[in-house]
Coordinates of C-alpha atoms in Angstrom, one line a residue:
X1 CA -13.9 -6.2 4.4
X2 CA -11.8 -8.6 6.3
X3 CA -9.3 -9.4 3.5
X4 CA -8.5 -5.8 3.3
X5 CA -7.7 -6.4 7.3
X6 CA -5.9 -9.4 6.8
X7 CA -3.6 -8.1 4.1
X8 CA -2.9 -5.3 6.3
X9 CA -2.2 -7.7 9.3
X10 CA 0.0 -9.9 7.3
X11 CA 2.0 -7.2 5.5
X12 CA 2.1 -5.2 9.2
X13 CA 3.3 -8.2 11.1
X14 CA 6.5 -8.2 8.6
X15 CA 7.3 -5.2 9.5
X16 CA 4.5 -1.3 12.9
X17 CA 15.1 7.9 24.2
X18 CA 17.8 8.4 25.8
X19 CA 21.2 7.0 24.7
X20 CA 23.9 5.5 26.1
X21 CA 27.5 7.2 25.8
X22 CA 29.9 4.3 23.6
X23 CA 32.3 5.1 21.3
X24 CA 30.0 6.5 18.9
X25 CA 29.6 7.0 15.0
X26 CA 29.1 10.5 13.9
X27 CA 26.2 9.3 12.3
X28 CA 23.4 8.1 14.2
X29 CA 20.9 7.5 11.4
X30 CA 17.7 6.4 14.2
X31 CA 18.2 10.3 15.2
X32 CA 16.0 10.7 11.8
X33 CA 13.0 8.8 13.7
X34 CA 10.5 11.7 15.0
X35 CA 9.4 9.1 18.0
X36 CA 12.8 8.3 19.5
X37 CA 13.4 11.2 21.9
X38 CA 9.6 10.3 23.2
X39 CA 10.2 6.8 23.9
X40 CA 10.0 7.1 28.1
X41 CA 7.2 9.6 27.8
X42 CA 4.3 7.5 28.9
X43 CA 6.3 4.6 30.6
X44 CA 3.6 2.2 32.2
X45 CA 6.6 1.6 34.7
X46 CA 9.2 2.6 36.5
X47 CA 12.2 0.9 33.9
X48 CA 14.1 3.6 32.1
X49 CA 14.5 2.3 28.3
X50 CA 18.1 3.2 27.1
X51 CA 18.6 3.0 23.1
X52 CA 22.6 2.8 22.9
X53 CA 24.5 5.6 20.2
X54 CA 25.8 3.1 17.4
X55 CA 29.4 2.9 17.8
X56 CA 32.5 2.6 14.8
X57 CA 32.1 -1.0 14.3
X58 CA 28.1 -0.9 13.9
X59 CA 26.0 -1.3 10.7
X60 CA 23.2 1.0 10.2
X61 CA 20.1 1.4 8.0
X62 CA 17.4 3.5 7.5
X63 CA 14.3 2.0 5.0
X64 CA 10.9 4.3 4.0
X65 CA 8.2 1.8 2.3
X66 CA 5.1 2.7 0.9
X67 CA 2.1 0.4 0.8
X68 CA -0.7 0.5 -1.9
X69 CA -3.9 -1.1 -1.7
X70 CA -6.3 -0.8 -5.0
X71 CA -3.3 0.9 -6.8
X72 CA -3.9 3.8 -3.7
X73 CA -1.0 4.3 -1.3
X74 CA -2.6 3.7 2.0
X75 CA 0.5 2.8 4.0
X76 CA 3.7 4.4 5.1
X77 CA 6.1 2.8 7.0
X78 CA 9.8 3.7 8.6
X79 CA 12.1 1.5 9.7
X80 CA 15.7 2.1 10.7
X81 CA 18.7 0.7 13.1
X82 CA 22.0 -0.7 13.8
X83 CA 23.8 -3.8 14.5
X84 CA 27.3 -4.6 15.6
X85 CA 28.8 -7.9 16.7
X86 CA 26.9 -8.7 19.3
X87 CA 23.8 -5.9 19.7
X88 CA 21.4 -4.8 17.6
X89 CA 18.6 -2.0 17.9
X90 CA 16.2 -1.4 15.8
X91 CA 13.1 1.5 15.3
X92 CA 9.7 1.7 13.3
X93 CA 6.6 3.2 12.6
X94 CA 3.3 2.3 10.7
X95 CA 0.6 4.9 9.5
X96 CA -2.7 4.0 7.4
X97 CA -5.1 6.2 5.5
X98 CA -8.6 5.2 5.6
X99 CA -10.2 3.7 3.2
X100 CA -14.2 3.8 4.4
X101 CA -15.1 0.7 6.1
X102 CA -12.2 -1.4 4.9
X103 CA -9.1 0.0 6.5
X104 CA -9.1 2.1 9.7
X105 CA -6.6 4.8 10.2
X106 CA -3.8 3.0 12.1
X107 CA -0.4 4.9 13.8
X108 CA 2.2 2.9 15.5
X109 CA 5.9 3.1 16.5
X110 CA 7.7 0.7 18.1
X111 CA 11.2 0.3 19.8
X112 CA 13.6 -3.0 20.3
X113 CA 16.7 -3.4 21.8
X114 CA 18.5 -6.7 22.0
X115 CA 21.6 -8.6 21.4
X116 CA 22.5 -11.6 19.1
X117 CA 24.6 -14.4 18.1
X118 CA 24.9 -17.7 16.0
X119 CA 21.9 -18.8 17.5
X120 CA 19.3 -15.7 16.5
X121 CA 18.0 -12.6 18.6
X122 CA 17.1 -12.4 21.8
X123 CA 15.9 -8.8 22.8
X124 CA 16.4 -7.1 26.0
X125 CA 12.7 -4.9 25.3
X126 CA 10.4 -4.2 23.0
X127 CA 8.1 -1.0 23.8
X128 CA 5.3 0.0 21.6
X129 CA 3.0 2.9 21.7
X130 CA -0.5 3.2 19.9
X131 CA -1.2 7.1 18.7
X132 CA -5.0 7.0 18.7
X133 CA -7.8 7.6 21.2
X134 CA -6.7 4.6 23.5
X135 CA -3.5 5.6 23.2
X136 CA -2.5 1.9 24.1
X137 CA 0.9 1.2 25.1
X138 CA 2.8 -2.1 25.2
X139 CA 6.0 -2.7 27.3
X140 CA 7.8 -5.8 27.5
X141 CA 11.3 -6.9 29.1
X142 CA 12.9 -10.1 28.7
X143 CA 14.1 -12.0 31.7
X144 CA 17.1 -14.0 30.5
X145 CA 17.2 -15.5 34.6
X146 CA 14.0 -16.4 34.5
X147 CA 13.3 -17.4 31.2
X148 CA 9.9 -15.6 30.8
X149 CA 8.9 -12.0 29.2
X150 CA 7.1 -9.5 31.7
X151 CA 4.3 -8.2 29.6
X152 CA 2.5 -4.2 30.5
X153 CA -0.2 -2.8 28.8
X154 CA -2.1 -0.1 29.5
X155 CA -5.2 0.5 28.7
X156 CA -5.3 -3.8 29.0
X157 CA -6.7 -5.8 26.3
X158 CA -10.3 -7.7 26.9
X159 CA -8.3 -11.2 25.8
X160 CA -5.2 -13.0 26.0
X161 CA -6.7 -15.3 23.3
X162 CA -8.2 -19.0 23.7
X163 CA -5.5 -20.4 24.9
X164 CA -3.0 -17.6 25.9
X165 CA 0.4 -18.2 24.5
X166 CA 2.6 -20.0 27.3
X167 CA 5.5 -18.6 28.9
X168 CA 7.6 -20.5 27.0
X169 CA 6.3 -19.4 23.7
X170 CA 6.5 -15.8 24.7
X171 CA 10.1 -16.2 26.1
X172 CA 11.5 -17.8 23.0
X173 CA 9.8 -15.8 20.3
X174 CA 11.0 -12.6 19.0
X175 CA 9.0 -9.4 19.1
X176 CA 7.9 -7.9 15.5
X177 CA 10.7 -5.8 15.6
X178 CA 13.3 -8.3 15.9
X179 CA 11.6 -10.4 13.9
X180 CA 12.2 -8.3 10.7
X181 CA 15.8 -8.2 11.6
X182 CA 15.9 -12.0 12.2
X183 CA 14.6 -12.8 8.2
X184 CA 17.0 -9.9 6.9
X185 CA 20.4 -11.5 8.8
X186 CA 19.7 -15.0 7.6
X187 CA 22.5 -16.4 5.1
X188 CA 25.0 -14.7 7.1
X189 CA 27.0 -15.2 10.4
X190 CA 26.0 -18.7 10.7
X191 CA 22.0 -17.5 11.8
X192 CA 20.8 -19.8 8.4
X193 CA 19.8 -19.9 5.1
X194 CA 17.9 -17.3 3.6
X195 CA 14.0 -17.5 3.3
X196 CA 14.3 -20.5 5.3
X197 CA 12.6 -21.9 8.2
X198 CA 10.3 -20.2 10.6
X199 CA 10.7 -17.4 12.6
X200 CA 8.2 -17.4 15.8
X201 CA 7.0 -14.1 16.9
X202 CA 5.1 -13.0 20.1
X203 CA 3.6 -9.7 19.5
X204 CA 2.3 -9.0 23.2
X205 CA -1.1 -11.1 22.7
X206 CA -0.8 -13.5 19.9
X207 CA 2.2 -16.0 19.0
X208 CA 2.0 -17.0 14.9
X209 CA 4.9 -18.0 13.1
X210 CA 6.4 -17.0 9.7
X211 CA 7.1 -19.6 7.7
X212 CA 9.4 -19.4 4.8
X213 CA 9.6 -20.9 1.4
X214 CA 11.8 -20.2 -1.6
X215 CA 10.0 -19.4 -5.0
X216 CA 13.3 -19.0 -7.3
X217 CA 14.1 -16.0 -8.3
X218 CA 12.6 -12.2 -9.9
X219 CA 15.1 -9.6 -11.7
X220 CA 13.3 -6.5 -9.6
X221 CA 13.3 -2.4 -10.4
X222 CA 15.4 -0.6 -7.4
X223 CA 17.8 1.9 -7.5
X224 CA 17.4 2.8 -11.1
X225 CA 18.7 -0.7 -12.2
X226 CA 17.1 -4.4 -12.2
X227 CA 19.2 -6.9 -10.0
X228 CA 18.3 -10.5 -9.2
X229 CA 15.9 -10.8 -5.7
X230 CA 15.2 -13.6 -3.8
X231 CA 11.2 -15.0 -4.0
X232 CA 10.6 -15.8 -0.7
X233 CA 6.7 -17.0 0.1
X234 CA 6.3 -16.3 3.9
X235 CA 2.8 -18.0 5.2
X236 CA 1.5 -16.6 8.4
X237 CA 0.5 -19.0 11.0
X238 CA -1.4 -18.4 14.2
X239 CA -0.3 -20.7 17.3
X240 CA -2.4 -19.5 20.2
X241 CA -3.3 -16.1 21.9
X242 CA -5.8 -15.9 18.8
X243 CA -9.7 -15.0 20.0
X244 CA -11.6 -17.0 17.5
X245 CA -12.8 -13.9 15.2
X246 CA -9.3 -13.1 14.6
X247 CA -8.0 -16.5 12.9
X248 CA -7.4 -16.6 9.8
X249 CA -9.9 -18.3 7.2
X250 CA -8.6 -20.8 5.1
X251 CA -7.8 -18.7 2.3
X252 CA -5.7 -16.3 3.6
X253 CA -4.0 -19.1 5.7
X254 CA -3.2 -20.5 2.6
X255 CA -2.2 -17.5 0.4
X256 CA 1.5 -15.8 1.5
X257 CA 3.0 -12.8 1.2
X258 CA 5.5 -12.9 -1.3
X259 CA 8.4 -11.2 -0.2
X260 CA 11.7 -10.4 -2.1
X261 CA 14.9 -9.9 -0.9
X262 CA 17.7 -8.2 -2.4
X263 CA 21.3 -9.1 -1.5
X264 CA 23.5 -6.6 -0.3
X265 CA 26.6 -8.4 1.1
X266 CA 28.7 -5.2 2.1
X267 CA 25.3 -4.6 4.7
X268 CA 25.5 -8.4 5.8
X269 CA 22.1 -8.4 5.4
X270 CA 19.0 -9.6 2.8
X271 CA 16.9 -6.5 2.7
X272 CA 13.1 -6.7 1.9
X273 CA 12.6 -4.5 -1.0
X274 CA 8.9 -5.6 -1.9
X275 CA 6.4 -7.2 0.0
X276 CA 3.2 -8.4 -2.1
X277 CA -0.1 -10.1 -1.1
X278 CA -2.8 -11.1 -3.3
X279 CA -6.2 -12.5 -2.1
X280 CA -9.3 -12.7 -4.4
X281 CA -9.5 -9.5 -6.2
X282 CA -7.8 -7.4 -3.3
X283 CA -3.6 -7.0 -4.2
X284 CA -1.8 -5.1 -1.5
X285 CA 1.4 -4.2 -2.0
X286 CA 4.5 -2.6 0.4
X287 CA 7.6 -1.4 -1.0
X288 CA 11.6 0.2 -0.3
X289 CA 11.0 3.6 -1.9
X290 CA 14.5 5.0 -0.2
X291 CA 17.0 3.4 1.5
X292 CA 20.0 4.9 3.4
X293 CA 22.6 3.0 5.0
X294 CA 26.4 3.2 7.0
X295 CA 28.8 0.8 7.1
X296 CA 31.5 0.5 9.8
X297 CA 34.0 2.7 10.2
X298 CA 32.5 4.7 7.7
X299 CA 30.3 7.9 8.1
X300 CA 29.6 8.2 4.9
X301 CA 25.6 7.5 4.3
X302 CA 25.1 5.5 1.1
X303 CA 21.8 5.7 -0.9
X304 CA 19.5 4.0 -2.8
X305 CA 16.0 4.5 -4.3
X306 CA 13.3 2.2 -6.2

């Protein structure tokens, strides 16, 4: 059924090695993330991708969601990094259960490293590797000289889309990854208000943007306690390196995902806790179930459950 796709799509495009010697925390809560020591395993070429340890002065997190779809949990999803004043890396990984006909079996993990400032993200790489019978893997590097992003994938896809994303678009848009990072480090360090504006995303193919709304407010369930969330309605729209079949029809272009953020001002962050989409009778829903998280200078891990 092609809502049961899209929702997947639109909830998935929120979110889906070797380290570098710094003065390090002795916590490192990516260590956790099964797919990290694997990451230059099947490089497509010869560029060595180096995750650095998070040092004293970083922020770390580490998020398990669960996604249900008819009430069934049918997705389970990691994500986890670090930030510090002017770097940020950041893990994840994205498994589906199959549901017949209307959701394949999906498992993807992805790696980004970047740095940022007042003015967003920019990432350095973004490497992403498909665990099914293609075993696809995406590789891209940022070219801050040249202004452009050197894209690899092996096996290739069939389409760049109709038209291809530009150079331009691909250069200045973050990669999923980042993305997520970019919405959850708004309302602080001068990068913009909260569930506000539109954060453009190249994915390796297609370039859509996330556009963000606030809807007031919801007292949510997490950590054994209500608190106050942000409502944030985030509409999903395609720009270009779509093939026709994959666009969106008009109702799921017009439906968002309503996501809500909870503030947590000691992370300097807005952290998704709930991600809901709702289209005709189909409800799909992707939620925080633990959260873990170190602040700097501190190596104690702090956590938190719905």
């Amino acid at each position: 059924m092609r809502a049961i796709r899209f929702a997947k799509l639109a909830l998935t495009s929120l979110l889906a090695g070797v380290v570098l010697p710094l003065s390090a925390s002795a916590v490192n809560l990516m260590d956790h993330e099964r797919n990290i020591d694997g990451l230059n395993e099947r490089n497509i070429n010869e560029t060595f991708y180096q995750v650095p340890v998070p040092g004293q002065d970083a922020t770390q997190f580490r998020f398990k969601l669960k996604g249900y779809i008819f009430g069934l949990r049918m997705i389970r999803s990691n994500y986890s990094g670090w930030y510090n004043q002017t770097e940020y890396a950041v893990y994840s990984d994205i498994k589906t259960s199959g549901l017949g006909a209307l959701l394949k079996k999906l498992e993807i993990w992805a790696v980004s490293k970047g740095t940022h400032d007042s003015q967003g993200l920019r990432p350095d790489y973004h490497v992403q590797q498909n665990l099914d019978k293609k075993s696809r893997r995406v590789e891209m590097i940022y070219d801050d000289e040249a202004e452009q992003v050197d894209v690899s994938i092996k096996p290739p896809l069939g389409s760049q889309g109709v038209p291809p994303a530009t150079p331009e678009e691909r250069y200045l848009a973050d990669d999923t990854l980042s993305a997520i990072l970019n919405m959850m480090m708004r309302g602080f360090a001068n990068k913009g208000e909260v569930c506000n504006g539109t954060v453009r995303v190249f994915d390796s193919k297609q370039h859509y943007g996330l556009r963000m709304e606030r809807d007031g407010t919801r007292r949510l369930k997490f950590d054994d306690y209500k608190s106050e969330t942000i409502s944030c309605d985030v509409y999903y729209e395609p720009i270009s390196g779509f093939d026709p079949e994959d666009l969106p029809e008009d109702e799921e272009s017009s439906q968002p995902v309503n996501v809500y953020f909870k503030h947590y001002p000691e992370l300097g962050l807005y952290i998704p806790i709930r991600f809901t989409y709702k289209i005709s009778a189909i409800t799909a829903v992707l939620k925080v179930d633990e959260m873990e998280y170190v602040l700097p200078g501190d190596e104690v891990i702090h956590y938190a459950s719905e």
